[in-house]
Coordinates of C-alpha atoms and ligand atoms in Angstrom, one line a residue:
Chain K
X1 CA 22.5 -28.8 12.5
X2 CA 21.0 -31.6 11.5
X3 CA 17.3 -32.1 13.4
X4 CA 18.3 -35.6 14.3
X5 CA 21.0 -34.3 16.9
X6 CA 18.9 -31.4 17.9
X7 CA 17.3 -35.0 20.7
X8 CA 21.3 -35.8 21.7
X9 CA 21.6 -31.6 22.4
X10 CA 18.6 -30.9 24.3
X11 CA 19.1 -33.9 26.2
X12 CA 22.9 -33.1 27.0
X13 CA 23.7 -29.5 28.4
X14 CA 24.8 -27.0 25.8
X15 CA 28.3 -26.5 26.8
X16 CA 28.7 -30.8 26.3
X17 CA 26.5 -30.5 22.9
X18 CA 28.6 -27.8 21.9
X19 CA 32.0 -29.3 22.5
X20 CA 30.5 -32.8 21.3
X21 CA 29.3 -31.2 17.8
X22 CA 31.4 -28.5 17.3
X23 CA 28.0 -26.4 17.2
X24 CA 29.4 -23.2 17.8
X25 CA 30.6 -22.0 14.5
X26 CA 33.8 -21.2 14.4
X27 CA 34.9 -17.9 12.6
X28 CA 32.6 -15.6 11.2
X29 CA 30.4 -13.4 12.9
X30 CA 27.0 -15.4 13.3
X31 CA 23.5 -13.5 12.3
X32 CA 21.6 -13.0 15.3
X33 CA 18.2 -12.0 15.6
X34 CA 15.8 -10.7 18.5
X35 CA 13.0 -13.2 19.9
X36 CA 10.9 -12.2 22.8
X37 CA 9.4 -14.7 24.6
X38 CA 6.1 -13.1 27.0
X39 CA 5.3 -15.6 29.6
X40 CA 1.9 -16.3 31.0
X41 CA 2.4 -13.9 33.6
X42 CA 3.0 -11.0 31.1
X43 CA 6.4 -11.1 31.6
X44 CA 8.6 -10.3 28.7
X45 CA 12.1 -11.6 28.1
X46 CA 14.4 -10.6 24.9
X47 CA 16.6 -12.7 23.7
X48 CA 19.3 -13.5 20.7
X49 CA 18.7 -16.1 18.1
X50 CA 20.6 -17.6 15.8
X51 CA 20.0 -17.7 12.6
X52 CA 20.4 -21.6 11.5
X53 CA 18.8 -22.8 14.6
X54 CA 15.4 -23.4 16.1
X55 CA 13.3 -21.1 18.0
X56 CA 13.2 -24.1 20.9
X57 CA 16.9 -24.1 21.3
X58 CA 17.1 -20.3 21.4
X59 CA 14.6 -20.7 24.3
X60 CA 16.5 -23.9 26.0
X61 CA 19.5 -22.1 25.6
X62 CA 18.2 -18.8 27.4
X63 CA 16.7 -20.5 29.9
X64 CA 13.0 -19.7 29.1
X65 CA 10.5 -20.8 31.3
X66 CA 7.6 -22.3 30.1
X67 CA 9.0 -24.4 27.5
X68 CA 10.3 -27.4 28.7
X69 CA 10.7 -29.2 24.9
X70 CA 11.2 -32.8 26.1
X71 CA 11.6 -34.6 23.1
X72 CA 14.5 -32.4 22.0
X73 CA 13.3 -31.1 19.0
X74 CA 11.9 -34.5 17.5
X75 CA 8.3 -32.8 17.2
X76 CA 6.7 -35.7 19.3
X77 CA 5.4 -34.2 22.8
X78 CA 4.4 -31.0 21.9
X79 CA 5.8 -28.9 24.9
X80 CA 7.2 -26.4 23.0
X81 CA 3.8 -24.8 22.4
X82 CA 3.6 -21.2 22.1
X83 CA 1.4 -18.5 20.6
X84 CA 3.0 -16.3 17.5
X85 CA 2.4 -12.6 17.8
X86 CA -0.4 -12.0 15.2
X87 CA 1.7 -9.3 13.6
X88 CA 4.5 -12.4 13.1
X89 CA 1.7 -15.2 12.2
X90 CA 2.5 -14.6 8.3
X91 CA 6.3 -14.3 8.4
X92 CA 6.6 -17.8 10.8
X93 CA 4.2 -19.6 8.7
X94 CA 2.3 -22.4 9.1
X95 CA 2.1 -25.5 10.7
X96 CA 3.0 -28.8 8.8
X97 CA 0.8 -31.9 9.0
X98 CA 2.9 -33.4 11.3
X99 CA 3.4 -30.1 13.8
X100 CA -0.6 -30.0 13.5
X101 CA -1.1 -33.7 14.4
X102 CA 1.1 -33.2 17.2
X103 CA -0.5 -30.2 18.3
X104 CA -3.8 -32.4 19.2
X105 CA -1.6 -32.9 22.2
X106 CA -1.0 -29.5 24.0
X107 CA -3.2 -27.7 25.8
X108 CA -5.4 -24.7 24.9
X109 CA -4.7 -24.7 21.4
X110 CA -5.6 -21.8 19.3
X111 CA -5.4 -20.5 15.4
X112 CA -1.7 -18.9 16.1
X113 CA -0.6 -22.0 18.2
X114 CA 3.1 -23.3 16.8
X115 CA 5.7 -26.1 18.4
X116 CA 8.6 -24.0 18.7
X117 CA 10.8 -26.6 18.0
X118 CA 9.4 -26.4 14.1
X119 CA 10.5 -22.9 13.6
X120 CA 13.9 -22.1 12.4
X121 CA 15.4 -19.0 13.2
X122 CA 15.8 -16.6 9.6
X123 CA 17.0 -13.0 9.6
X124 CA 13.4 -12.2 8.4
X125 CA 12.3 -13.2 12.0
X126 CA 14.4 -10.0 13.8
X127 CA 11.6 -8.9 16.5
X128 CA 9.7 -11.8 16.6
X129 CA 7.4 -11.7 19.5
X130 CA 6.0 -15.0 21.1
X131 CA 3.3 -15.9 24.3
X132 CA 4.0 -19.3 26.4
X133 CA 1.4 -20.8 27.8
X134 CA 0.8 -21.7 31.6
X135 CA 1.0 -25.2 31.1
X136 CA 3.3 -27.3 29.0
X137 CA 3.1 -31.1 30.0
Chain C
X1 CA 1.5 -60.7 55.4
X2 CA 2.0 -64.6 55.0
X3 CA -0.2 -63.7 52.0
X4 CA 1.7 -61.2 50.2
X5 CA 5.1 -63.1 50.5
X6 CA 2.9 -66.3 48.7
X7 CA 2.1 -64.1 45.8
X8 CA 5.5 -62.2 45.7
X9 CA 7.7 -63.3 42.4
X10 CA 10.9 -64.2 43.4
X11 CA 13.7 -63.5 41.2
X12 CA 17.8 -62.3 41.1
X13 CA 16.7 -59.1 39.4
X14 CA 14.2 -56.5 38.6
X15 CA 14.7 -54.1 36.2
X16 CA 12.6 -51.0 36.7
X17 CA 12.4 -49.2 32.7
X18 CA 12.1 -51.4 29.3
X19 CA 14.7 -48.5 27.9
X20 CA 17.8 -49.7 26.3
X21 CA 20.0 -49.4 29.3
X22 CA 17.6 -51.9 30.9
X23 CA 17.5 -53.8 27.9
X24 CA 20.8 -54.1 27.6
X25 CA 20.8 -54.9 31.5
X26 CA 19.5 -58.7 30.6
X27 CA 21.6 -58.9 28.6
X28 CA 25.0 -58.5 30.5
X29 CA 23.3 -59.6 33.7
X30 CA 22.2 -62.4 32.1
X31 CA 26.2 -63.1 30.8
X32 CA 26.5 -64.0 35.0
X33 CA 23.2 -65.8 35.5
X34 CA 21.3 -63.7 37.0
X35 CA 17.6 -63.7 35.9
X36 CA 15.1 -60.7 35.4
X37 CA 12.1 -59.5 35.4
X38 CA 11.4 -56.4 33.9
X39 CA 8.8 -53.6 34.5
X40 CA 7.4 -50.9 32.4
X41 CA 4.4 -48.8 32.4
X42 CA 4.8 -48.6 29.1
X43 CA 2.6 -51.5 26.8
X44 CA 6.0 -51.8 25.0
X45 CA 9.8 -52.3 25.1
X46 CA 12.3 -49.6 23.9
X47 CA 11.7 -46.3 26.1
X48 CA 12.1 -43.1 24.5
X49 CA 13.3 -44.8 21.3
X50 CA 10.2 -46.3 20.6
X51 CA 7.7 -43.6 22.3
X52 CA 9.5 -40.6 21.2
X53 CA 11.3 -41.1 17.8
X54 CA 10.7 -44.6 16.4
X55 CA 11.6 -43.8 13.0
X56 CA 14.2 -41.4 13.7
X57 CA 17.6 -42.6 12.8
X58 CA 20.2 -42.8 15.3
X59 CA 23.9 -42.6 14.3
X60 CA 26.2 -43.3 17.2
X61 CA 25.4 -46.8 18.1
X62 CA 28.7 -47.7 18.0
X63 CA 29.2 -50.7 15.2
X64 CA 25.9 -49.9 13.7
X65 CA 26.5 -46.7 11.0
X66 CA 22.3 -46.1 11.6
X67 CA 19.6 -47.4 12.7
X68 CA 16.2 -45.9 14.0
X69 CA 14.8 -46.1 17.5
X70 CA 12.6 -49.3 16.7
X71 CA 15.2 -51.3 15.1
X72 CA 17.5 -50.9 18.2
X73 CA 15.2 -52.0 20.4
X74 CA 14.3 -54.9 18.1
X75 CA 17.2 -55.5 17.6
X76 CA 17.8 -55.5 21.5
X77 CA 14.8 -57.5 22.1
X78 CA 16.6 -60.2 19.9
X79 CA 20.0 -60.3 21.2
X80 CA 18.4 -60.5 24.6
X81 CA 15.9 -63.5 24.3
X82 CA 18.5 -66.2 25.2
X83 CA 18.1 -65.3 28.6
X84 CA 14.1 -65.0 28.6
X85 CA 13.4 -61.7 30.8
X86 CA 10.0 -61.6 32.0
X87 CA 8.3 -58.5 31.4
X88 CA 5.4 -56.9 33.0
X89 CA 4.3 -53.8 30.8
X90 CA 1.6 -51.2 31.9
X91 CA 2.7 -51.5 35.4
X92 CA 4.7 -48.6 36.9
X93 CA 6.8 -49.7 39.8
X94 CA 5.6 -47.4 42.9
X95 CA 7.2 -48.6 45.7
X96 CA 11.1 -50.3 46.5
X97 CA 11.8 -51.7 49.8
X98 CA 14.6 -53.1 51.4
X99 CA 14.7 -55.7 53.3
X100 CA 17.9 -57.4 53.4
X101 CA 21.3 -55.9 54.7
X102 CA 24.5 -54.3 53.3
X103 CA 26.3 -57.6 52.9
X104 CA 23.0 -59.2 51.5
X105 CA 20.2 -57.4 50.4
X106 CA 17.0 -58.5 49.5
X107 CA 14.1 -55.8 48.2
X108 CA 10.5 -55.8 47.9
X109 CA 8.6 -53.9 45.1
X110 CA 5.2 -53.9 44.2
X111 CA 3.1 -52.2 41.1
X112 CA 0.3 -50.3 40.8
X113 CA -1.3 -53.7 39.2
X114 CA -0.7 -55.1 42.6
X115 CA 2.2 -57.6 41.7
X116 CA 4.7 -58.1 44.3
X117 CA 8.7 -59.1 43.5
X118 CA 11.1 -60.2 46.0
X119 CA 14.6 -59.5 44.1
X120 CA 18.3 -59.8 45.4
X121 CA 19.1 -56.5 43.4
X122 CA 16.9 -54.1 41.8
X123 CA 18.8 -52.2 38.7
X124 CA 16.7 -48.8 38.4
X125 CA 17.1 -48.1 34.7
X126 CA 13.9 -45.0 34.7
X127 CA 15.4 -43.1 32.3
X128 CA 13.8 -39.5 32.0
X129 CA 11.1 -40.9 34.4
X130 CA 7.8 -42.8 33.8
X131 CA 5.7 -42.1 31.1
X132 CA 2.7 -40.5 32.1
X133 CA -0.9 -39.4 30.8
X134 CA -0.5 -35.2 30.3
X135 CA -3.1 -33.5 32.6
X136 CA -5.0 -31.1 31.1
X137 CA -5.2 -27.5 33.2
X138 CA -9.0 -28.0 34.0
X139 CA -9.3 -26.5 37.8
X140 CA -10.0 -29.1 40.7
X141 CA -10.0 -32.4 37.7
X142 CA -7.5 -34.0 40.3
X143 CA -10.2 -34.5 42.9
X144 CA -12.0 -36.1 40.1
X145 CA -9.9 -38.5 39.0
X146 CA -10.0 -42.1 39.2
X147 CA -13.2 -41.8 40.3
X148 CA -14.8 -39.8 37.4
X149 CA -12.3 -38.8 35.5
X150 CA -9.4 -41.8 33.3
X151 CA -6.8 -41.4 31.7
X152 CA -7.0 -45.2 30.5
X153 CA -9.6 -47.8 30.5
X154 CA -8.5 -50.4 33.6
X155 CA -12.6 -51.8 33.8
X156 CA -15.0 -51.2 30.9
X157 CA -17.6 -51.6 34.0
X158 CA -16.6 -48.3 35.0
X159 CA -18.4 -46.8 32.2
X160 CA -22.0 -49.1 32.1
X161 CA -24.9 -46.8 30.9
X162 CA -23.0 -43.3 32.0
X163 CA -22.5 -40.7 30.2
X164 CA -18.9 -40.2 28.9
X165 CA -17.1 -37.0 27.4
X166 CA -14.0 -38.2 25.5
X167 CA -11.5 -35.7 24.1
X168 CA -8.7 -36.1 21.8
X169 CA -8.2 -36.9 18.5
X170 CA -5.5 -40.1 18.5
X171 CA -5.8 -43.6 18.7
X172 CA -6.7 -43.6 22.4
X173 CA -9.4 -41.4 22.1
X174 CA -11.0 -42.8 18.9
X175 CA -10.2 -46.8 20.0
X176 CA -11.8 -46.0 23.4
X177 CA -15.4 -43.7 21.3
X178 CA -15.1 -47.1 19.5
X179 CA -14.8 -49.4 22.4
X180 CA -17.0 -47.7 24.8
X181 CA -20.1 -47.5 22.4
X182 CA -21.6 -50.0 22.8
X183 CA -21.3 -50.0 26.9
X184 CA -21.7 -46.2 27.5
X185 CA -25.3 -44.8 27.6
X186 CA -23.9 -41.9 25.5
X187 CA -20.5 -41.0 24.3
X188 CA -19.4 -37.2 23.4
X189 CA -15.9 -37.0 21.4
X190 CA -14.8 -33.5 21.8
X191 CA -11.6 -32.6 19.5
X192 CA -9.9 -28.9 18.4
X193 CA -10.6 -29.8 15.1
X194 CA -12.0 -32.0 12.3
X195 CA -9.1 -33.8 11.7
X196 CA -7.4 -36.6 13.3
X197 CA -4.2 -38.3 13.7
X198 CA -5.7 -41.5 14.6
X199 CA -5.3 -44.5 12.4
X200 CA -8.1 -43.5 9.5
X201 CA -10.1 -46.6 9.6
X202 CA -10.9 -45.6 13.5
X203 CA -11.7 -42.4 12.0
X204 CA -14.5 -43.7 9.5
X205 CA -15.6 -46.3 12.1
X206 CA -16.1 -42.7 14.4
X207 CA -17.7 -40.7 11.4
X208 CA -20.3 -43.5 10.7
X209 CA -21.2 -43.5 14.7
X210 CA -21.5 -40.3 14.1
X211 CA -23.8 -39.8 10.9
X212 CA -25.9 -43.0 12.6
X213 CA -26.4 -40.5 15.2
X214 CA -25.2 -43.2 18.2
X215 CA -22.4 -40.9 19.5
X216 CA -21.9 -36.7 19.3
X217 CA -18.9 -34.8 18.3
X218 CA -17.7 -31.5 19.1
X219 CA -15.4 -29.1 18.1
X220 CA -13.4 -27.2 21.1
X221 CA -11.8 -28.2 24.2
X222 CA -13.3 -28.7 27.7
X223 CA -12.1 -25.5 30.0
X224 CA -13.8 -26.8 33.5
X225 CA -16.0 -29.3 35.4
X226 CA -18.6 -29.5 38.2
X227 CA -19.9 -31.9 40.2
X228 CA -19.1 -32.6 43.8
X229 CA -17.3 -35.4 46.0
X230 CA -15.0 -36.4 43.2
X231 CA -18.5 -37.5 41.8
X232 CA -18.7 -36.0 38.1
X233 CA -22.1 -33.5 37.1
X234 CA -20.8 -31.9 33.6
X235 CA -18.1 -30.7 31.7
X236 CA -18.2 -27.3 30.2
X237 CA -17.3 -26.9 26.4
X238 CA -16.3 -23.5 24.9
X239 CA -17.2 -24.4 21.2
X240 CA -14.4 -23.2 18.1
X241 CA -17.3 -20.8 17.7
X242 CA -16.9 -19.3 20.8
X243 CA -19.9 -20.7 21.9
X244 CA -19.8 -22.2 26.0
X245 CA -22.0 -24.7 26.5
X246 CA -22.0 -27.8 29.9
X247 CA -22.2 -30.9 28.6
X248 CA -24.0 -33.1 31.3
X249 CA -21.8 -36.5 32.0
X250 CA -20.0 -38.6 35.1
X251 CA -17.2 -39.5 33.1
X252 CA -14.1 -37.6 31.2
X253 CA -11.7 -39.5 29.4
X254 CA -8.7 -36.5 28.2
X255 CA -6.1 -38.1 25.8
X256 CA -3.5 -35.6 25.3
X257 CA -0.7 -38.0 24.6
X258 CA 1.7 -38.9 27.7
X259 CA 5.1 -37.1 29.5
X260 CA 7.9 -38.1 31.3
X261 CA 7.5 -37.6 35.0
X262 CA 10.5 -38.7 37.7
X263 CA 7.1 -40.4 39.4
X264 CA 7.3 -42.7 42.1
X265 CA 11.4 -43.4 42.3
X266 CA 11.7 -39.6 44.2
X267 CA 10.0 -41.7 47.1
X268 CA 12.1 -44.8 47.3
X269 CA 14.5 -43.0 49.9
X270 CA 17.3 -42.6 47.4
X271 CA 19.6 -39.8 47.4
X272 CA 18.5 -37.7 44.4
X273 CA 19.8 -34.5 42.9
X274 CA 18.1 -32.6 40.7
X275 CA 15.9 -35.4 39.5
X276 CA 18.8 -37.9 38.6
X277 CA 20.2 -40.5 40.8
X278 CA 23.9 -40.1 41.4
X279 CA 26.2 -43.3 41.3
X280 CA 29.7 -44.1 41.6
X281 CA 31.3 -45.3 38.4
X282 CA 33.0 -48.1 39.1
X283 CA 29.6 -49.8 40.2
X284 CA 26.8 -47.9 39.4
X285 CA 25.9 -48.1 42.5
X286 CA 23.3 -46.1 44.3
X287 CA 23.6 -44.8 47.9
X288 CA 21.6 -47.6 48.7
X289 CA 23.8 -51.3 48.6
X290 CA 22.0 -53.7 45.9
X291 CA 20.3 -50.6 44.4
X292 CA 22.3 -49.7 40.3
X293 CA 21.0 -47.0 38.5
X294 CA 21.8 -47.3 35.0
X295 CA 21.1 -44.9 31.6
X296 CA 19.6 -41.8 31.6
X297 CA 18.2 -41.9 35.2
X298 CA 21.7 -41.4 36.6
X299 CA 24.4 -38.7 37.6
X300 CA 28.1 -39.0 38.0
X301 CA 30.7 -36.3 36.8
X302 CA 31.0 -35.9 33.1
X303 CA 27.7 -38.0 32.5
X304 CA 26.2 -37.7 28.6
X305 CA 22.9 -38.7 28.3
X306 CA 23.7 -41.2 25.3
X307 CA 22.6 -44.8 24.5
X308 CA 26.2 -46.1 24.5
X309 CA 26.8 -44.4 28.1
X310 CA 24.1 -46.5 29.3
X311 CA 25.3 -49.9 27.5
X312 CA 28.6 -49.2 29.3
X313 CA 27.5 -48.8 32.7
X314 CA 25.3 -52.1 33.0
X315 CA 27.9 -54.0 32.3
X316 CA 30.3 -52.6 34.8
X317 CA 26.7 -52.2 37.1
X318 CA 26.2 -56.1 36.5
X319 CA 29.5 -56.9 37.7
X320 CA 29.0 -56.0 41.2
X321 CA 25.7 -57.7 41.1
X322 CA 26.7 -61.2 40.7
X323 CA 28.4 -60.1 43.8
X324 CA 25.2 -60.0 45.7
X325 CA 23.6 -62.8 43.8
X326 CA 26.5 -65.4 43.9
X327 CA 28.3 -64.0 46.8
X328 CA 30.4 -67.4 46.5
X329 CA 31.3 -67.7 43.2
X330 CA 34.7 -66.1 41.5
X331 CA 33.7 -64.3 38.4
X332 CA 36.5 -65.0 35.4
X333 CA 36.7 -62.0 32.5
X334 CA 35.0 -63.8 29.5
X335 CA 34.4 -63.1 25.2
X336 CA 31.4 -64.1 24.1
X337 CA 34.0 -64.4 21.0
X338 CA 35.8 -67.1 22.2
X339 CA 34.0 -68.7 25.9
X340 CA 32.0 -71.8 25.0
X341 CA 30.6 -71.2 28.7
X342 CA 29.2 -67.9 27.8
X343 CA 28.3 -69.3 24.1
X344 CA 26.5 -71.9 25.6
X345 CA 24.6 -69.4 27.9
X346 CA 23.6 -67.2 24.4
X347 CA 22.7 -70.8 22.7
X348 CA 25.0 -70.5 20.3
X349 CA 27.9 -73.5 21.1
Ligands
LIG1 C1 14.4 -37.2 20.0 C2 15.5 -37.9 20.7 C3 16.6 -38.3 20.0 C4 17.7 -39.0 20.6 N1 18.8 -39.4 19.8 C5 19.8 -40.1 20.4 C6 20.9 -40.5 19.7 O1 21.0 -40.2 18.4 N2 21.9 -41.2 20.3 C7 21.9 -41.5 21.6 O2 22.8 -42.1 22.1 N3 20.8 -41.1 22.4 C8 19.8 -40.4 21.8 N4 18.7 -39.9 22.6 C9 18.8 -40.2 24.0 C10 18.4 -41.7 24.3 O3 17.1 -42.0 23.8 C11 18.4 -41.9 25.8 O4 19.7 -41.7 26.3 C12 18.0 -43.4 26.1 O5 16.6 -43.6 25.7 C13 18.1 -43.6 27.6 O6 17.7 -45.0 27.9 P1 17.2 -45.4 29.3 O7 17.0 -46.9 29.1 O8 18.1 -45.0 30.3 O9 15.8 -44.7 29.6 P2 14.5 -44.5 28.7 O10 14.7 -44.7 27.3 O11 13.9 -43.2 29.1 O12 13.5 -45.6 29.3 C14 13.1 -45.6 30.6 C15 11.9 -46.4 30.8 O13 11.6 -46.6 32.2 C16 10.2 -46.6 32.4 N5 9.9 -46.2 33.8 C17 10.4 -45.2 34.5 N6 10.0 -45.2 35.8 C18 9.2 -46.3 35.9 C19 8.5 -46.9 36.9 N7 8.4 -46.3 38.2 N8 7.8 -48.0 36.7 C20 7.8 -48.6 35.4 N9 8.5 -48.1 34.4 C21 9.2 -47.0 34.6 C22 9.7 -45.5 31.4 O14 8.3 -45.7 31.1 C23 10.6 -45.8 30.2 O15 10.1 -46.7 29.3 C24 17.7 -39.3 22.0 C25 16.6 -38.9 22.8 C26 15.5 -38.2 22.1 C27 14.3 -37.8 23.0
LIG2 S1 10.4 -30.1 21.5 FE1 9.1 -31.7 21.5 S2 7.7 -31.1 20.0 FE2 9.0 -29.4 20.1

């Protein structure tokens, strides 16, 4: 998926984005991967990724609390924060210029602090483990 | 009263949102004679396209292969200055009023800048909701604010010989270190870390402030605040290393960069589900007679959230409002292709 849609999806529900796009792929079993998102309450939720897509749409399409990803994936409002597991910190890599610049504006920001948005889900990522914060926007 | 009726700006039409669907509202609104003025707490036209993805191209304007958020909202701006909309920008809209009746209604809005508009129809074209400042999750910093703590300069006065913590690292926080300098009796720029997104010759101006010793800067982020009465004391600051430490002061400026927020229009008395308000779609018509709600702001079945959904609906939305406005005029179907009447309206005949 291009990341220029990725606005025109969030922004849309999935079913619409999906019909409008064609973003299900058709044939072929898709690879999936295991993300669990711990919320700031401790509470742990596992989930399936898809490989190909972002870490933020996993999240949006799961229903995640604590992300709330308003600009769609465009990496401009920086409430897709989260913390990577330190174990994962490595394999998720780290921040461009423009993810760090935009991290100025979230909250509590910390060495393993990433916009979700800016991670793409690869089969190297199976078990990825990530923290939301409280507060978002 | 008397008063605030003298001061009210009377006009056919506010807009409420400088988004393309209200935009685009001038334009086709404009196509009928009906004249705006158009509000945004924004300093700028465009909405999301210009706050959120300005250089991003966009691909289904339809006629226009691409273009990027700024260039449709120049390019808006342009096709709409034949009918010279008045805007007002960095004033949110907070409250809507009606005053006249189904068959004629008249409504009264006023801004947090304290401008009053008397309008015939109001078209509500909010989109995902005002921009507004992000609040940082410091305990109790609501009962400081607008007292001691801003999220925006309204009266440099406010900040005469006191002690100011500013944090961010963007243009707003290095413009406003730069700006409040010279009035401040001492200015602290607290930022996560030693870079900064801000445009870089702020960034010297700050580093030579700095060096000159006339302002501090510290790396971490402010995690609380005392004082008492919504009266400032300090602002405690847990340093990158680790270190906590209170940073005496009676004013905080946070600049963490702004968010969409549904704001005031929840309160107009409109029906509202979750967030959006629905309309018919023949109209775009609220529940409220003389109230459209345009773009991204509104619900009907099968509704995208799409630029060209929006352009759609005003023109449909502006049809019923020369109804109001003109109540005894006949509207006749015209192109702009081929009606010297409309041509002449646009300036080009
Ligand atoms: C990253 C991203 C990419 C996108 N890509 C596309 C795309 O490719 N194609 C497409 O068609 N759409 C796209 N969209 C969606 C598109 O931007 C929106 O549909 C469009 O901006 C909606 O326009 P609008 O005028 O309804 O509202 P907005 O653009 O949200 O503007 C509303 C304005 O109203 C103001 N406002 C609200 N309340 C008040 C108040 N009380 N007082 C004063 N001002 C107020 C706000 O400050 C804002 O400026 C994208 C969106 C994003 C975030
Ligand atoms: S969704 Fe906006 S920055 Fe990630």
């Amino acid at each position: 998926m291009h990341e220029e849609e990725t606005g025109v999806m969030a922004k849309m529900s999935f079913e619409d984005a999906a019909t409008r796009y064609g973003a299900e792929p058709g044939g072929g079993a898709p690879t999936k991967v295991k993300i669990t998102f711990v919320d700031s309450q401790g509470q742990a939720r596992s989930v399936e990724g898809e490989v190909g897509s972002t870490v933020m749409e996993t999240a949006r399409r799961n229903d995640i609390p604590e992300i709330a990803a308003e600009c769609g994936g465009a990496c401009a409002c920086a409430t897709c924060h989260v913390y990577v597991d330190e174990k994962w910190a490595e394999k998720t890599g780290k921040a461009s210029q423009m993810e760090e610049d935009m991290l100025d504006f979230a909250f509590d920001v910390k060495p393993n602090s990433r916009l979700c948005c800016q991670i793409t889900v690869r089969p190297e990522l199976d078990g990825l483990v990530l923290t939301t914060p409280a507060q978002q926007g | 009263m008397n008063q605030l009726k003298e001061a009210a700006i009377e006009t056919d039409v506010v807009i409420v949102g400088a988004g393309p669907a209200g935009l685009f509202s001038v334009f086709e609104l404009g196509l009928l004679d009906i004249k705006a003025h158009v509000i945004d707490i924004l300093p700028r036209a465009g909405g999301q396209c210009s706050e959120l993805y300005p250089e991003k191209p966009i691909y289904d304007i339809p006629g226009l292969p691409v273009c990027t958020g700024q260039e449709l909202t120049d390019n808006l701006l342009k096709q709409i200055e034949p009918f010279h909309p008045t805007f007002h920008f960095n004033e949110m809209v907070e409250t809507l009023v009606s005053l006249g009746t189904a068959e004629k209604p008249e409504f009264r809005l006023s801004t947090d800048a304290g401008k009053i508009f008397h309008a015939k129809v109001v078209f509500i074209a909010a989109g995902g909701g005002s921009f507004q400042p992000k609040k940082p999750p410091i305990p109790k910093i609501e009962s400081y604010e607008g007292t001691s703590v801003f999220y925006a300069v309204r009266r440099m006065e406010d900040f005469r010989d006191k002690n100011v913590v500013i944090v961010g690292g963007g243009d707003s926080a290095l413009d406003w270190t730069l700006n409040l300098q010279p009035v401040a009796k001492s200015i602290t720029l607290v930022h996560r870390r030693d870079q900064f997104r801000a445009a870089p010759h702020s960034v010297s101006a700050m580093q030579e402030l700095v060096a000159a010793g006339k302002i501090d800067f510290k790396l971490g982020q402010i995690t609380a605040v005392e004082g008492e009465d919504g009266e400032l004391a300090g602002a405690i600051l847990k340093g990158n290393d680790g270190v906590v430490e209170k940073l005496a002061c009676e004013r905080l400026m946070p600049f963490f960069g702004l968010t969409m927020k549904l704001g005031p229009v929840a309160d107009w008395g409109l029906q509202l589900n979750e967030n959006l308000i629905p309309v018919d779609t023949e109209k775009f018509e609220t529940s409220h007679p003389g109230i459209f709600a345009v773009g991204d702001i509104n619900s009907y079945p099968g509704k995208l959230k799409l630029i060209l959904s929006g352009f759609h609906e005003v023109a449909l939305a502006a049809q019923k409002a020369h109804r109001y406005v003109y109540p005894d005029k006949k509207l006749l179907f015209q192109y702009t292709t081929s009606s010297t009447n409309l041509q002449k309206k646009l300036g080009v005949s």
